[in-house]
Amino acid sequence: MNDNSFFEKVYEVARQIPYGRVTSYGAIAEYLGTKGSARMVGWAMNASLTAKENVPAHRVVNRKGLLTGKHHFGTPNIMQQLLESEGIGVVDDQVVDFERYFWNPSHELK
DNA sequence: TTGCTGACCGACG
DNA sequence: CCGTCGGCCAGCA
């Protein structure tokens, strides 16, 4: 399909994140086969902000469950608000029960 | 073409 | 516990 760019792949996975679930950059990177390059996922997400189609980048956090990329949403409170809007608790820029909401693409999609 | 940066991750001291 | 460093790859001046 449209796996022309590395970013397209990231968008695909990001859109497949179910409502009320979150995942990590490393998990997506691992699913894409670029496990060691989790940074590229974050980079791709940055491009997703300017992407035509909307990508739930707010559902993507770092390995610790911290909203590291919240500053890139324009205003830092957007990301947390979106997560809370989906029933995900966020305290101190960290997802509550992160393990419980964690959605592993390699485990769910395969 | 080269070099720097980056929404990360894991290891080391 | 906390700070630091290396690695990974793609985009940009």
mmCIF file with all atom_site columns, N, CA and C in Angstrom, chain A residues 62-92:
data_model
loop_
_atom_site.group_PDB
_atom_site.id
_atom_site.type_symbol
_atom_site.label_atom_id
_atom_site.label_alt_id
_atom_site.label_comp_id
_atom_site.label_asym_id
_atom_site.label_entity_id
_atom_site.label_seq_id
_atom_site.pdbx_PDB_ins_code
_atom_site.Cartn_x
_atom_site.Cartn_y
_atom_site.Cartn_z
_atom_site.occupancy
_atom_site.B_iso_or_equiv
_atom_site.pdbx_formal_charge
_atom_site.auth_seq_id
_atom_site.auth_comp_id
_atom_site.auth_asym_id
_atom_site.auth_atom_id
_atom_site.pdbx_PDB_model_num
ATOM 1  N N  . ASN A 1 62 ? 6.425   8.244  25.619 1.00 0.00 ? 62 ASN A N  1
ATOM 2  C CA . ASN A 1 62 ? 7.711   7.558  25.684 1.00 0.00 ? 62 ASN A CA 1
ATOM 3  C C  . ASN A 1 62 ? 7.619   6.298  26.534 1.00 0.00 ? 62 ASN A C  1
ATOM 4  N N  . ARG A 1 63 ? 8.728   5.654  26.708 1.00 0.00 ? 63 ARG A N  1
ATOM 5  C CA . ARG A 1 63 ? 8.773   4.359  27.380 1.00 0.00 ? 63 ARG A CA 1
ATOM 6  C C  . ARG A 1 63 ? 8.279   4.437  28.831 1.00 0.00 ? 63 ARG A C  1
ATOM 7  N N  . LYS A 1 64 ? 8.455   5.579  29.436 1.00 0.00 ? 64 LYS A N  1
ATOM 8  C CA . LYS A 1 64 ? 8.066   5.747  30.834 1.00 0.00 ? 64 LYS A CA 1
ATOM 9  C C  . LYS A 1 64 ? 6.620   6.175  30.984 1.00 0.00 ? 64 LYS A C  1
ATOM 10 N N  . GLY A 1 65 ? 5.971   6.432  29.855 1.00 0.00 ? 65 GLY A N  1
ATOM 11 C CA . GLY A 1 65 ? 4.587   6.893  29.920 1.00 0.00 ? 65 GLY A CA 1
ATOM 12 C C  . GLY A 1 65 ? 4.522   8.398  30.104 1.00 0.00 ? 65 GLY A C  1
ATOM 13 N N  . LEU A 1 66 ? 5.619   9.061  29.892 1.00 0.00 ? 66 LEU A N  1
ATOM 14 C CA . LEU A 1 66 ? 5.654   10.512 30.034 1.00 0.00 ? 66 LEU A CA 1
ATOM 15 C C  . LEU A 1 66 ? 5.266   11.207 28.735 1.00 0.00 ? 66 LEU A C  1
ATOM 16 N N  . LEU A 1 67 ? 4.531   12.294 28.860 1.00 0.00 ? 67 LEU A N  1
ATOM 17 C CA . LEU A 1 67 ? 4.083   13.026 27.667 1.00 0.00 ? 67 LEU A CA 1
ATOM 18 C C  . LEU A 1 67 ? 5.206   13.953 27.185 1.00 0.00 ? 67 LEU A C  1
ATOM 19 N N  . THR A 1 68 ? 6.225   13.328 26.676 1.00 0.00 ? 68 THR A N  1
ATOM 20 C CA . THR A 1 68 ? 7.415   14.072 26.252 1.00 0.00 ? 68 THR A CA 1
ATOM 21 C C  . THR A 1 68 ? 7.141   15.008 25.076 1.00 0.00 ? 68 THR A C  1
ATOM 22 N N  . GLY A 1 69 ? 6.208   14.619 24.234 1.00 0.00 ? 69 GLY A N  1
ATOM 23 C CA . GLY A 1 69 ? 5.980   15.405 23.023 1.00 0.00 ? 69 GLY A CA 1
ATOM 24 C C  . GLY A 1 69 ? 4.846   16.397 23.149 1.00 0.00 ? 69 GLY A C  1
ATOM 25 N N  . LYS A 1 70 ? 4.381   16.626 24.357 1.00 0.00 ? 70 LYS A N  1
ATOM 26 C CA . LYS A 1 70 ? 3.235   17.516 24.544 1.00 0.00 ? 70 LYS A CA 1
ATOM 27 C C  . LYS A 1 70 ? 3.540   18.940 24.096 1.00 0.00 ? 70 LYS A C  1
ATOM 28 N N  . HIS A 1 71 ? 4.790   19.312 24.157 1.00 0.00 ? 71 HIS A N  1
ATOM 29 C CA . HIS A 1 71 ? 5.161   20.680 23.784 1.00 0.00 ? 71 HIS A CA 1
ATOM 30 C C  . HIS A 1 71 ? 5.028   20.925 22.285 1.00 0.00 ? 71 HIS A C  1
ATOM 31 N N  . HIS A 1 72 ? 4.918   19.842 21.563 1.00 0.00 ? 72 HIS A N  1
ATOM 32 C CA . HIS A 1 72 ? 4.851   19.962 20.104 1.00 0.00 ? 72 HIS A CA 1
ATOM 33 C C  . HIS A 1 72 ? 3.419   20.074 19.596 1.00 0.00 ? 72 HIS A C  1
ATOM 34 N N  . PHE A 1 73 ? 2.472   20.007 20.471 1.00 0.00 ? 73 PHE A N  1
ATOM 35 C CA . PHE A 1 73 ? 1.070   20.094 20.060 1.00 0.00 ? 73 PHE A CA 1
ATOM 36 C C  . PHE A 1 73 ? 0.601   21.534 19.936 1.00 0.00 ? 73 PHE A C  1
ATOM 37 N N  . GLY A 1 74 ? 1.481   22.430 20.170 1.00 0.00 ? 74 GLY A N  1
ATOM 38 C CA . GLY A 1 74 ? 1.091   23.839 20.111 1.00 0.00 ? 74 GLY A CA 1
ATOM 39 C C  . GLY A 1 74 ? 1.021   24.368 21.521 1.00 0.00 ? 74 GLY A C  1
ATOM 40 N N  . THR A 1 75 ? 0.206   23.718 22.323 1.00 0.00 ? 75 THR A N  1
ATOM 41 C CA . THR A 1 75 ? 0.144   24.056 23.754 1.00 0.00 ? 75 THR A CA 1
ATOM 42 C C  . THR A 1 75 ? 0.245   22.765 24.559 1.00 0.00 ? 75 THR A C  1
ATOM 43 N N  . PRO A 1 76 ? 0.989   22.760 25.639 1.00 0.00 ? 76 PRO A N  1
ATOM 44 C CA . PRO A 1 76 ? 1.296   21.571 26.430 1.00 0.00 ? 76 PRO A CA 1
ATOM 45 C C  . PRO A 1 76 ? 0.067   20.894 27.018 1.00 0.00 ? 76 PRO A C  1
ATOM 46 N N  . ASN A 1 77 ? -1.034  21.606 27.119 1.00 0.00 ? 77 ASN A N  1
ATOM 47 C CA . ASN A 1 77 ? -2.197  21.016 27.791 1.00 0.00 ? 77 ASN A CA 1
ATOM 48 C C  . ASN A 1 77 ? -3.095  20.230 26.848 1.00 0.00 ? 77 ASN A C  1
ATOM 49 N N  . ILE A 1 78 ? -2.866  20.357 25.553 1.00 0.00 ? 78 ILE A N  1
ATOM 50 C CA . ILE A 1 78 ? -3.713  19.654 24.580 1.00 0.00 ? 78 ILE A CA 1
ATOM 51 C C  . ILE A 1 78 ? -3.567  18.148 24.710 1.00 0.00 ? 78 ILE A C  1
ATOM 52 N N  . MET A 1 79 ? -2.359  17.684 24.731 1.00 0.00 ? 79 MET A N  1
ATOM 53 C CA . MET A 1 79 ? -2.097  16.248 24.791 1.00 0.00 ? 79 MET A CA 1
ATOM 54 C C  . MET A 1 79 ? -2.727  15.619 26.029 1.00 0.00 ? 79 MET A C  1
ATOM 55 N N  . GLN A 1 80 ? -2.537  16.231 27.161 1.00 0.00 ? 80 GLN A N  1
ATOM 56 C CA . GLN A 1 80 ? -3.095  15.685 28.393 1.00 0.00 ? 80 GLN A CA 1
ATOM 57 C C  . GLN A 1 80 ? -4.616  15.707 28.371 1.00 0.00 ? 80 GLN A C  1
ATOM 58 N N  . GLN A 1 81 ? -5.150  16.783 27.828 1.00 0.00 ? 81 GLN A N  1
ATOM 59 C CA . GLN A 1 81 ? -6.607  16.895 27.761 1.00 0.00 ? 81 GLN A CA 1
ATOM 60 C C  . GLN A 1 81 ? -7.203  15.815 26.894 1.00 0.00 ? 81 GLN A C  1
ATOM 61 N N  . LEU A 1 82 ? -6.584  15.553 25.772 1.00 0.00 ? 82 LEU A N  1
ATOM 62 C CA . LEU A 1 82 ? -7.070  14.521 24.865 1.00 0.00 ? 82 LEU A CA 1
ATOM 63 C C  . LEU A 1 82 ? -7.042  13.157 25.540 1.00 0.00 ? 82 LEU A C  1
ATOM 64 N N  . LEU A 1 83 ? -5.986  12.888 26.247 1.00 0.00 ? 83 LEU A N  1
ATOM 65 C CA . LEU A 1 83 ? -5.855  11.610 26.929 1.00 0.00 ? 83 LEU A CA 1
ATOM 66 C C  . LEU A 1 83 ? -6.909  11.480 28.023 1.00 0.00 ? 83 LEU A C  1
ATOM 67 N N  . GLU A 1 84 ? -7.091  12.508 28.786 1.00 0.00 ? 84 GLU A N  1
ATOM 68 C CA . GLU A 1 84 ? -8.096  12.489 29.851 1.00 0.00 ? 84 GLU A CA 1
ATOM 69 C C  . GLU A 1 84 ? -9.491  12.377 29.260 1.00 0.00 ? 84 GLU A C  1
ATOM 70 N N  . SER A 1 85 ? -9.636  12.943 28.088 1.00 0.00 ? 85 SER A N  1
ATOM 71 C CA . SER A 1 85 ? -10.919 12.886 27.396 1.00 0.00 ? 85 SER A CA 1
ATOM 72 C C  . SER A 1 85 ? -11.254 11.460 26.970 1.00 0.00 ? 85 SER A C  1
ATOM 73 N N  . GLU A 1 86 ? -10.213 10.657 26.839 1.00 0.00 ? 86 GLU A N  1
ATOM 74 C CA . GLU A 1 86 ? -10.407 9.262  26.432 1.00 0.00 ? 86 GLU A CA 1
ATOM 75 C C  . GLU A 1 86 ? -10.447 8.332  27.640 1.00 0.00 ? 86 GLU A C  1
ATOM 76 N N  . GLY A 1 87 ? -10.403 8.912  28.816 1.00 0.00 ? 87 GLY A N  1
ATOM 77 C CA . GLY A 1 87 ? -10.499 8.103  30.030 1.00 0.00 ? 87 GLY A CA 1
ATOM 78 C C  . GLY A 1 87 ? -9.142  7.724  30.592 1.00 0.00 ? 87 GLY A C  1
ATOM 79 N N  . ILE A 1 88 ? -8.100  8.338  30.053 1.00 0.00 ? 88 ILE A N  1
ATOM 80 C CA . ILE A 1 88 ? -6.753  8.029  30.529 1.00 0.00 ? 88 ILE A CA 1
ATOM 81 C C  . ILE A 1 88 ? -6.300  9.097  31.530 1.00 0.00 ? 88 ILE A C  1
ATOM 82 N N  . GLY A 1 89 ? -5.948  8.675  32.708 1.00 0.00 ? 89 GLY A N  1
ATOM 83 C CA . GLY A 1 89 ? -5.518  9.622  33.732 1.00 0.00 ? 89 GLY A CA 1
ATOM 84 C C  . GLY A 1 89 ? -4.085  10.070 33.493 1.00 0.00 ? 89 GLY A C  1
ATOM 85 N N  . VAL A 1 90 ? -3.870  11.355 33.646 1.00 0.00 ? 90 VAL A N  1
ATOM 86 C CA . VAL A 1 90 ? -2.525  11.882 33.454 1.00 0.00 ? 90 VAL A CA 1
ATOM 87 C C  . VAL A 1 90 ? -2.138  12.769 34.645 1.00 0.00 ? 90 VAL A C  1
ATOM 88 N N  . VAL A 1 91 ? -1.092  12.363 35.329 1.00 0.00 ? 91 VAL A N  1
ATOM 89 C CA . VAL A 1 91 ? -0.639  13.131 36.484 1.00 0.00 ? 91 VAL A CA 1
ATOM 90 C C  . VAL A 1 91 ? 0.843   13.445 36.346 1.00 0.00 ? 91 VAL A C  1
ATOM 91 N N  . ASP A 1 92 ? 1.176   14.713 36.485 1.00 0.00 ? 92 ASP A N  1
ATOM 92 C CA . ASP A 1 92 ? 2.572   15.115 36.372 1.00 0.00 ? 92 ASP A CA 1
ATOM 93 C C  . ASP A 1 92 ? 3.161   14.691 35.031 1.00 0.00 ? 92 ASP A C  1
#
